[in-house]
XYZ file of C-alpha atoms in Angstrom:
579
model
C -54.925 -170.515 8.350
C -57.894 -170.090 6.912
C -59.399 -167.642 9.185
C -56.324 -165.648 9.251
C -56.381 -165.157 5.499
C -60.386 -163.989 5.759
C -59.572 -162.028 8.316
C -56.537 -160.094 5.937
C -59.379 -159.450 3.487
C -61.585 -158.047 5.737
C -58.417 -155.925 7.214
C -57.494 -154.914 3.618
C -60.814 -153.552 2.963
C -61.486 -151.560 5.917
C -57.793 -150.045 5.157
C -58.821 -149.033 1.617
C -62.235 -147.686 3.008
C -60.474 -145.895 5.622
C -57.721 -144.623 3.692
C -60.438 -143.591 1.274
C -62.148 -141.683 4.059
C -59.185 -140.392 5.670
C -58.098 -138.899 1.999
C -61.439 -137.311 1.571
C -61.600 -135.534 4.787
C -58.118 -134.324 3.915
C -58.873 -133.267 0.736
C -62.340 -131.428 2.207
C -60.127 -129.982 5.464
C -57.304 -129.015 3.397
C -59.217 -127.734 -0.031
C -62.258 -127.267 1.676
C -60.645 -124.568 3.656
C -59.010 -123.359 0.678
C -61.397 -122.978 -1.472
C -63.701 -121.449 1.267
C -61.139 -118.645 1.839
C -60.889 -118.255 -1.978
C -64.553 -117.911 -2.413
C -64.787 -115.342 0.678
C -61.697 -113.335 -1.068
C -63.738 -113.227 -4.129
C -66.302 -111.906 -2.595
C -63.999 -109.509 -1.251
C -62.995 -108.494 -4.990
C -66.294 -108.378 -6.010
C -67.269 -105.915 -3.512
C -63.978 -103.718 -4.192
C -65.074 -104.083 -7.432
C -68.562 -103.455 -7.201
C -67.696 -99.906 -4.605
C -64.959 -99.224 -7.908
C -67.801 -99.131 -10.192
C -70.212 -97.189 -8.232
C -67.417 -94.123 -7.476
C -66.667 -94.313 -10.985
C -70.244 -94.124 -12.135
C -69.430 -96.885 -15.062
C -71.367 -96.996 -18.091
C -73.234 -100.155 -19.424
C -72.006 -98.909 -23.034
C -68.009 -99.230 -21.517
C -69.182 -102.932 -20.398
C -65.859 -104.398 -22.244
C -63.482 -102.220 -19.959
C -65.305 -102.568 -16.996
C -64.863 -106.022 -16.999
C -61.607 -106.304 -17.547
C -61.145 -103.695 -14.821
C -63.340 -105.869 -12.374
C -60.907 -109.218 -13.597
C -57.952 -107.077 -12.932
C -59.385 -106.881 -9.512
C -59.904 -110.322 -8.950
C -56.478 -111.423 -10.045
C -55.082 -108.923 -7.200
C -57.104 -110.887 -4.638
C -56.262 -114.326 -6.040
C -53.221 -114.431 -7.414
C -53.397 -118.342 -7.775
C -56.711 -117.965 -10.018
C -56.987 -118.333 -13.908
C -55.885 -115.458 -15.655
C -59.679 -114.584 -17.240
C -62.933 -115.238 -15.144
C -64.944 -118.209 -16.516
C -68.043 -116.338 -15.858
C -68.079 -113.009 -15.272
C -71.338 -110.564 -15.746
C -72.250 -106.993 -14.387
C -75.346 -106.120 -14.289
C -76.179 -102.493 -14.104
C -79.357 -100.658 -12.776
C -80.389 -96.776 -12.316
C -83.542 -94.813 -11.839
C -84.800 -92.286 -8.808
C -86.449 -93.387 -5.441
C -87.545 -91.697 -2.272
C -85.748 -92.435 1.068
C -85.401 -91.127 4.229
C -82.155 -88.811 4.842
C -81.906 -87.048 8.861
C -85.662 -87.722 9.049
C -87.174 -86.327 5.864
C -87.840 -87.804 2.299
C -85.487 -86.751 -0.544
C -85.604 -88.029 -4.221
C -83.026 -89.313 -5.195
C -80.802 -90.574 -8.183
C -79.169 -94.036 -8.105
C -76.188 -96.186 -9.787
C -76.636 -99.988 -8.610
C -73.346 -102.561 -10.077
C -74.158 -106.075 -9.547
C -71.148 -108.051 -9.901
C -71.305 -112.091 -10.344
C -68.354 -113.983 -10.893
C -66.309 -117.333 -10.626
C -62.834 -117.723 -10.810
C -61.042 -121.202 -11.879
C -58.656 -123.074 -9.702
C -55.714 -126.447 -10.157
C -56.758 -128.573 -7.068
C -54.129 -129.707 -5.073
C -55.714 -133.425 -4.240
C -57.239 -134.413 -7.116
C -57.796 -138.308 -6.779
C -59.590 -140.008 -9.863
C -60.351 -143.340 -7.115
C -61.419 -141.132 -4.434
C -64.078 -138.704 -3.440
C -62.485 -135.853 -4.066
C -62.208 -132.349 -5.963
C -62.107 -132.091 -9.463
C -59.236 -131.301 -11.477
C -60.228 -128.028 -11.507
C -62.603 -126.265 -9.369
C -64.809 -123.217 -10.414
C -65.371 -121.042 -7.649
C -68.465 -118.296 -7.398
C -69.294 -115.128 -5.626
C -71.112 -111.977 -5.774
C -71.219 -108.825 -4.578
C -73.307 -105.236 -5.191
C -73.237 -101.616 -4.398
C -75.179 -98.841 -4.837
C -74.697 -94.927 -5.384
C -77.313 -92.479 -4.127
C -76.928 -89.010 -4.885
C -78.992 -86.664 -3.322
C -80.627 -84.790 -6.116
C -79.471 -81.409 -5.381
C -76.763 -79.595 -8.107
C -77.618 -76.272 -7.811
C -81.145 -75.181 -7.847
C -80.823 -71.847 -8.914
C -77.749 -69.706 -10.311
C -77.741 -65.713 -9.432
C -75.476 -63.950 -11.528
C -74.222 -60.357 -10.301
C -72.806 -58.936 -13.536
C -70.936 -55.732 -13.642
C -71.894 -53.414 -16.104
C -70.097 -50.117 -14.877
C -67.215 -48.425 -16.478
C -64.890 -50.852 -15.296
C -65.967 -53.126 -17.904
C -64.710 -50.302 -20.402
C -61.858 -49.046 -19.313
C -58.646 -50.788 -19.570
C -59.501 -53.069 -22.189
C -58.110 -53.363 -25.685
C -59.133 -51.188 -28.401
C -59.819 -51.952 -32.193
C -58.967 -49.676 -35.098
C -61.308 -48.814 -37.832
C -60.247 -50.526 -40.757
C -57.982 -47.679 -43.269
C -58.330 -45.369 -40.253
C -56.306 -43.526 -37.509
C -59.602 -43.910 -35.207
C -59.954 -46.408 -32.505
C -62.857 -47.755 -31.253
C -63.164 -48.914 -27.215
C -64.823 -52.472 -27.466
C -66.644 -53.986 -24.713
C -64.471 -57.047 -24.593
C -65.128 -57.603 -20.781
C -68.713 -57.544 -21.171
C -68.331 -60.201 -24.315
C -66.152 -62.361 -21.799
C -69.387 -61.438 -18.768
C -72.267 -62.386 -21.790
C -70.637 -65.618 -22.489
C -69.897 -66.384 -18.460
C -73.754 -65.591 -18.461
C -74.417 -67.633 -21.674
C -72.812 -70.733 -19.735
C -74.647 -70.836 -16.841
C -78.021 -70.242 -19.044
C -77.341 -73.340 -21.481
C -76.329 -75.493 -18.114
C -79.995 -75.474 -17.661
C -80.463 -78.042 -20.632
C -77.117 -79.753 -19.712
C -75.226 -77.948 -22.780
C -71.692 -76.439 -22.243
C -70.098 -74.439 -25.062
C -67.148 -76.594 -24.586
C -67.943 -79.130 -27.590
C -65.334 -81.077 -26.708
C -67.249 -82.074 -22.813
C -69.972 -84.520 -22.980
C -72.443 -85.368 -20.211
C -72.530 -81.852 -18.465
C -74.999 -82.339 -15.465
C -77.608 -79.882 -16.067
C -78.407 -77.393 -12.990
C -81.659 -77.571 -11.839
C -83.113 -74.403 -11.244
C -83.518 -71.109 -13.059
C -80.489 -68.445 -13.995
C -81.283 -65.059 -12.235
C -79.098 -61.888 -13.479
C -78.466 -58.673 -11.609
C -76.384 -56.095 -13.561
C -74.989 -53.313 -11.994
C -72.950 -49.947 -11.969
C -74.019 -47.820 -9.218
C -77.302 -48.681 -8.915
C -79.436 -51.750 -10.752
C -81.820 -51.657 -13.360
C -85.668 -52.667 -13.683
C -88.790 -51.816 -14.657
C -91.960 -50.429 -12.456
C -94.883 -48.476 -12.558
C -94.785 -45.212 -12.848
C -96.707 -42.903 -9.689
C -99.706 -42.626 -12.093
C -99.756 -46.269 -13.142
C -99.662 -45.461 -16.690
C -97.417 -47.988 -17.425
C -93.479 -49.843 -17.207
C -90.678 -47.337 -16.847
C -87.017 -47.959 -16.472
C -86.499 -47.720 -12.802
C -82.444 -47.272 -11.072
C -82.928 -49.155 -7.879
C -81.256 -48.658 -4.220
C -80.469 -51.149 -2.556
C -79.210 -49.606 0.442
C -80.528 -47.813 4.010
C -79.704 -44.413 4.537
C -79.119 -42.138 7.838
C -83.029 -41.116 9.313
C -82.673 -36.688 9.895
C -81.606 -37.352 13.708
C -78.940 -39.565 12.196
C -77.875 -37.449 9.957
C -77.606 -34.248 12.385
C -75.750 -36.462 15.296
C -73.421 -38.433 12.410
C -72.784 -35.572 9.670
C -73.959 -32.264 11.516
C -76.470 -31.704 8.334
C -79.374 -30.450 10.725
C -81.968 -31.476 7.539
C -85.566 -31.671 7.804
C -85.378 -35.379 6.003
C -82.782 -38.409 5.882
C -81.683 -39.369 2.431
C -83.333 -42.373 2.820
C -86.287 -40.083 3.642
C -86.611 -38.196 0.478
C -88.699 -39.990 -2.370
C -86.137 -38.997 -5.000
C -88.731 -40.359 -8.035
C -91.459 -38.229 -6.466
C -93.172 -36.081 -9.201
C -92.705 -32.721 -7.738
C -88.568 -33.815 -7.230
C -87.787 -35.881 -10.698
C -88.665 -33.211 -12.735
C -86.132 -30.765 -11.641
C -83.828 -29.354 -13.481
C -80.132 -30.111 -11.744
C -79.686 -26.151 -11.213
C -83.313 -26.237 -9.522
C -81.831 -29.134 -7.544
C -79.006 -27.375 -6.414
C -80.829 -24.376 -5.870
C -83.275 -25.727 -3.334
C -82.719 -25.097 0.745
C -84.365 -27.851 1.878
C -82.457 -31.588 2.682
C -82.692 -31.708 -0.937
C -80.558 -29.413 -2.398
C -78.090 -30.244 0.657
C -77.975 -33.547 -0.948
C -77.468 -32.371 -4.077
C -75.179 -29.915 -3.092
C -73.041 -31.789 -1.094
C -71.838 -34.544 -4.178
C -71.858 -32.290 -7.535
C -68.665 -31.880 -9.094
C -69.018 -28.460 -10.764
C -65.197 -27.940 -11.456
C -65.183 -29.981 -14.207
C -66.638 -29.015 -17.664
C -69.223 -31.888 -17.432
C -71.151 -31.364 -14.211
C -71.109 -34.810 -12.262
C -73.486 -36.342 -9.423
C -73.216 -39.386 -6.906
C -76.254 -39.183 -4.747
C -75.520 -42.853 -3.059
C -72.880 -41.032 -0.959
C -70.968 -43.095 1.384
C -71.137 -41.177 4.469
C -75.680 -41.370 4.510
C -75.329 -45.351 4.473
C -76.399 -46.887 7.214
C -74.686 -50.047 7.636
C -76.525 -52.276 10.137
C -80.103 -51.560 8.981
C -79.001 -52.046 5.510
C -77.437 -55.815 6.273
C -80.963 -56.149 8.747
C -82.937 -55.506 5.694
C -81.985 -57.865 3.523
C -85.410 -58.929 2.904
C -87.187 -55.394 2.184
C -85.077 -52.300 -0.063
C -85.507 -48.833 0.549
C -87.729 -47.906 -2.586
C -87.538 -44.354 -1.987
C -83.987 -43.858 -3.370
C -85.037 -45.448 -6.572
C -84.590 -42.753 -9.628
C -86.886 -42.936 -12.651
C -84.569 -43.024 -15.598
C -87.223 -40.632 -17.157
C -86.124 -37.959 -14.376
C -84.385 -34.727 -15.228
C -82.352 -35.295 -12.547
C -81.122 -38.442 -14.248
C -80.505 -36.112 -17.248
C -77.293 -36.696 -18.855
C -74.478 -35.943 -18.097
C -75.291 -34.977 -14.386
C -75.374 -38.281 -12.797
C -73.561 -42.138 -13.687
C -76.922 -44.117 -12.632
C -77.815 -47.051 -15.048
C -75.920 -45.393 -17.854
C -75.545 -48.884 -19.462
C -78.930 -50.640 -21.150
C -79.933 -53.520 -18.764
C -82.002 -55.009 -16.310
C -82.494 -57.264 -13.967
C -84.076 -60.840 -14.244
C -85.194 -62.254 -11.446
C -85.179 -66.511 -11.370
C -89.082 -66.053 -11.336
C -89.482 -63.823 -14.093
C -91.798 -65.972 -16.730
C -90.797 -64.246 -19.963
C -87.050 -64.887 -19.701
C -86.588 -67.895 -17.602
C -84.804 -70.732 -19.110
C -86.792 -73.219 -20.335
C -86.119 -74.989 -23.177
C -88.171 -72.820 -25.221
C -87.092 -69.465 -24.287
C -83.398 -69.588 -23.565
C -82.867 -67.968 -27.215
C -84.508 -65.346 -26.257
C -83.091 -65.310 -22.865
C -79.516 -65.065 -24.845
C -80.180 -62.430 -27.169
C -81.659 -60.523 -24.030
C -77.827 -60.588 -22.382
C -76.354 -59.493 -25.440
C -78.323 -56.505 -25.703
C -76.329 -55.215 -22.548
C -74.222 -52.550 -22.292
C -72.630 -50.341 -20.070
C -71.901 -46.828 -21.046
C -74.580 -43.655 -22.295
C -76.126 -43.908 -25.821
C -73.841 -40.944 -26.257
C -71.268 -43.488 -25.865
C -71.810 -45.274 -28.183
C -72.750 -42.405 -31.021
C -69.308 -41.526 -30.190
C -66.997 -44.707 -29.316
C -64.020 -42.631 -30.939
C -63.843 -39.906 -28.606
C -62.121 -41.607 -25.631
C -63.514 -38.039 -23.762
C -67.074 -38.902 -24.535
C -66.953 -42.112 -23.282
C -69.564 -42.171 -20.382
C -71.013 -44.683 -18.003
C -71.777 -45.728 -14.941
C -69.447 -45.875 -11.736
C -69.160 -49.250 -10.184
C -70.998 -50.462 -6.948
C -70.934 -54.161 -6.725
C -72.768 -54.072 -3.569
C -75.729 -53.027 -5.011
C -75.770 -56.230 -7.416
C -75.228 -58.098 -4.201
C -77.594 -56.499 -2.099
C -80.871 -57.108 -5.040
C -79.443 -60.627 -5.573
C -79.697 -61.623 -1.836
C -83.409 -59.989 -1.667
C -84.206 -62.055 -5.301
C -82.732 -65.298 -2.824
C -84.809 -64.706 0.281
C -87.735 -64.386 -1.662
C -87.783 -66.552 -4.098
C -85.251 -69.019 -3.791
C -84.901 -72.844 -2.797
C -83.488 -72.718 0.659
C -83.340 -76.771 0.949
C -81.116 -76.993 -2.263
C -77.924 -75.764 -3.058
C -77.611 -72.371 -4.708
C -74.661 -70.514 -6.181
C -74.114 -66.529 -6.506
C -71.551 -66.000 -8.818
C -70.079 -61.924 -8.432
C -68.566 -61.266 -11.942
C -66.390 -58.413 -12.143
C -64.369 -56.015 -13.816
C -62.606 -53.800 -11.290
C -63.460 -52.400 -8.186
C -65.880 -49.940 -6.556
C -65.179 -46.310 -7.083
C -65.883 -43.237 -9.123
C -62.980 -42.819 -11.830
C -60.088 -40.463 -10.222
C -60.373 -38.467 -12.590
C -63.598 -37.378 -12.009
C -62.335 -35.992 -8.489
C -65.342 -36.675 -7.090
C -65.313 -34.733 -3.562
C -67.795 -34.108 -0.449
C -68.002 -30.342 0.551
C -64.962 -30.932 3.282
C -63.036 -31.857 0.089
C -62.902 -35.426 0.709
C -62.659 -37.745 -2.206
C -65.983 -40.043 -2.614
C -64.980 -43.675 -2.893
C -67.019 -46.426 -3.035
C -64.505 -49.079 -2.278
C -64.829 -49.095 1.130
C -68.825 -50.246 1.393
C -69.071 -53.553 0.410
C -65.922 -54.412 3.393
C -67.825 -52.192 5.319
C -70.868 -54.161 5.289
C -69.464 -57.138 6.078
C -67.840 -55.626 9.041
C -71.468 -55.169 9.975
C -72.636 -58.638 9.896
C -73.224 -59.520 6.317
C -70.843 -62.388 5.989
C -72.959 -63.986 9.321
C -75.972 -63.712 8.257
C -75.802 -64.945 4.529
C -73.750 -67.780 6.656
C -77.165 -68.223 9.039
C -79.742 -66.873 7.219
C -78.891 -68.509 3.525
C -76.500 -71.681 4.623
C -76.926 -73.522 1.540
C -76.189 -70.453 -0.846
C -72.616 -70.320 -2.063
C -70.827 -67.638 -3.182
C -68.099 -67.269 -6.064
C -66.355 -64.706 -7.593
C -65.068 -63.932 -11.289
C -62.567 -61.353 -12.568
C -62.141 -60.485 -15.883
C -58.937 -59.000 -15.722
C -58.830 -58.103 -12.519
C -58.356 -60.996 -9.495
C -61.046 -60.881 -7.008
C -58.855 -61.529 -4.301
C -56.989 -57.802 -5.156
C -60.265 -55.962 -4.580
C -61.740 -54.995 -1.424
C -64.438 -56.097 0.461
C -64.931 -59.720 -2.077
C -62.627 -62.398 -0.774
C -62.268 -62.977 2.705
C -58.812 -62.247 2.583
C -59.673 -58.453 1.762
C -62.480 -58.221 4.314
C -65.092 -60.044 2.356
C -67.729 -62.739 2.329
C -66.008 -64.890 -0.571
C -63.513 -67.530 0.148
C -60.367 -66.929 -1.644
C -60.481 -70.729 -3.204
C -63.713 -69.707 -4.998
C -62.341 -67.379 -7.441
C -61.139 -66.872 -10.698
C -59.831 -65.145 -13.160
C -60.059 -64.445 -16.837
C -56.930 -62.366 -18.348
C -58.533 -61.278 -21.780
C -55.318 -59.747 -23.009
C -52.645 -61.883 -22.399
C -54.806 -65.466 -22.841
C -51.743 -68.380 -23.651
C -53.034 -69.456 -26.836
C -54.496 -67.027 -28.251
C -53.634 -63.644 -30.317
C -54.483 -61.412 -27.786
C -52.615 -57.888 -27.394
C -53.484 -54.302 -26.923
C -54.836 -54.124 -30.055
C -56.651 -56.822 -30.198
C -59.103 -58.208 -27.687
C -59.179 -61.544 -26.216
C -60.483 -63.929 -28.853
C -61.535 -61.312 -31.037
C -61.570 -62.217 -34.771
C -64.233 -58.564 -35.898
C -62.171 -55.346 -36.399
C -65.413 -53.754 -35.535
C -68.502 -53.740 -33.673
C -69.135 -56.399 -31.006
C -69.172 -59.514 -33.277
C -66.236 -61.325 -31.332
C -65.950 -64.921 -31.304
C -64.039 -67.333 -28.978
C -60.910 -69.433 -29.656
C -60.948 -72.253 -28.203
C -58.684 -71.531 -25.680
C -61.835 -69.145 -24.470
C -64.073 -71.868 -25.222
C -62.644 -74.465 -22.972
C -60.925 -71.297 -20.146
C -65.062 -70.256 -19.713
C -66.464 -73.622 -19.739
C -63.845 -74.485 -16.760
C -64.558 -71.638 -14.853
C -67.988 -72.541 -14.815
C -67.979 -75.597 -13.761
C -65.438 -74.494 -11.103
C -67.553 -71.810 -9.768
C -71.139 -74.899 -9.936
C -68.865 -76.984 -8.217
C -68.391 -74.058 -5.385
C -71.603 -74.267 -4.978
C -72.602 -77.826 -4.377
C -73.370 -77.929 -7.952
C -73.883 -79.997 -10.969
C -71.639 -82.910 -11.153
C -70.598 -82.575 -7.621
C -73.620 -83.846 -5.536
C -73.833 -84.809 -2.283
C -73.514 -88.462 -2.021
C -74.696 -91.099 0.321
C -72.976 -94.672 -0.669
C -73.751 -98.096 0.353
C -72.779 -101.856 -0.224
C -75.856 -105.148 -0.321
C -74.690 -107.891 2.022
C -73.155 -110.296 -0.812
C -73.881 -112.963 1.428
C -77.430 -112.576 2.034
C -78.901 -111.021 -1.829
């Protein structure tokens, strides 16, 4: 009996020990597996949260909001966890580094987010007298995500700006106080200049729209290419005595033999083979040029309108353009067809070349680049650009005297492409923005015709350049140059040769329009210019609507060009189990 009692006691002890072991193993097997699963799910939650923080470029200054966001994500993965996380930290890092992408070393910016957290769970098998989990159990894990952005943005912005009669005609008028005299206002130019200002300010990360913060600065310079029938720049005259304003041509023309076979002119020189700025030519009066019996006299006679009481001459007649050569020689240009503003051939009112007060500003121009200490001078220069002749400015209340240059956007575009070819950063995204007030053509009322009576019309030239390979050349030779168009009181998609819809190179989606006469939120009408507050002069100011519209359009233009705020991103996740 005694042995039996001893054996029973031993068995009881073994039973208790086995029971405790089994209970512990059960707790470990059931709850251990549960907690391992929860730990993995917490890791998944933190991985998702860190990726979302990186995608949103979350700021450390908003840490409280970010922590609430992480908590919400964790709760969605672990619904049985406590409503708060006992421990949660977000570690923020940012900076620059060099990494290899596609075999090339690239300078990149990075944002890194490392999230560590623990969740609290009620144990299912808490046993005070046996090895088991505590009544509540904390589970910890972490994850990290890193957002890497190639430092591209916009390397350079090339602004091709209409300064022709398009920017004055069909716009609003301002009435002089106390009189019946109306002054044609260049409201379109005011808006165009504000667009240029916004691009220039973006160099410093400044936006005209003060309601927006943290505007991403563009990294390059801003070039401006104003145009009417030509572009305008300064160049040494033949004697080398100094810099003179020069109306520059960017088209190529037929040779003498081509003129003979194509146009039947029988001339000894093609239009582009004559040095129109030579001293023996530029000092001729229009009458002397008309009376010459050589190629010069032929070309002048061909498009000189003597029917109008004010004779007018359009030298760059479409029939003489060699489109193939123009497209294939973007890197160069035909300087022989340039004309100095001091030329007698340029004397008012015989032609419509460079009638406005404007000039080209290359991205390499040392005086008007967009360094911070020079921005003010650059903005002042843009403000001084006009689209009409001095006589217009002196008699602005007389619409009949309102003389400016006709439009040739292709001249501005070709010059901008030439500048990009020679000076642009081809390794980074750049944007070319064409700012238009209308199409390319002389005014119909000017009645310009060839000798055969055909009306001279420039509106086909840009499209014909596209037909002869301009778009393909831009795409193949300048793949990181992105094109965008802004119309002021005109839809760019309606203009021949501008967008792909009308045979041009610009995607229809990469266009914007400002209707300055009937914009929502302004007092705009046919008597008050869009955003205008001053009855005379050009002292306009923008309404809040105008400011936000311009800022939004500039952002759209930059975004279309892979621009500021739209960087090429390369995302990566750290392995949370090894870091």
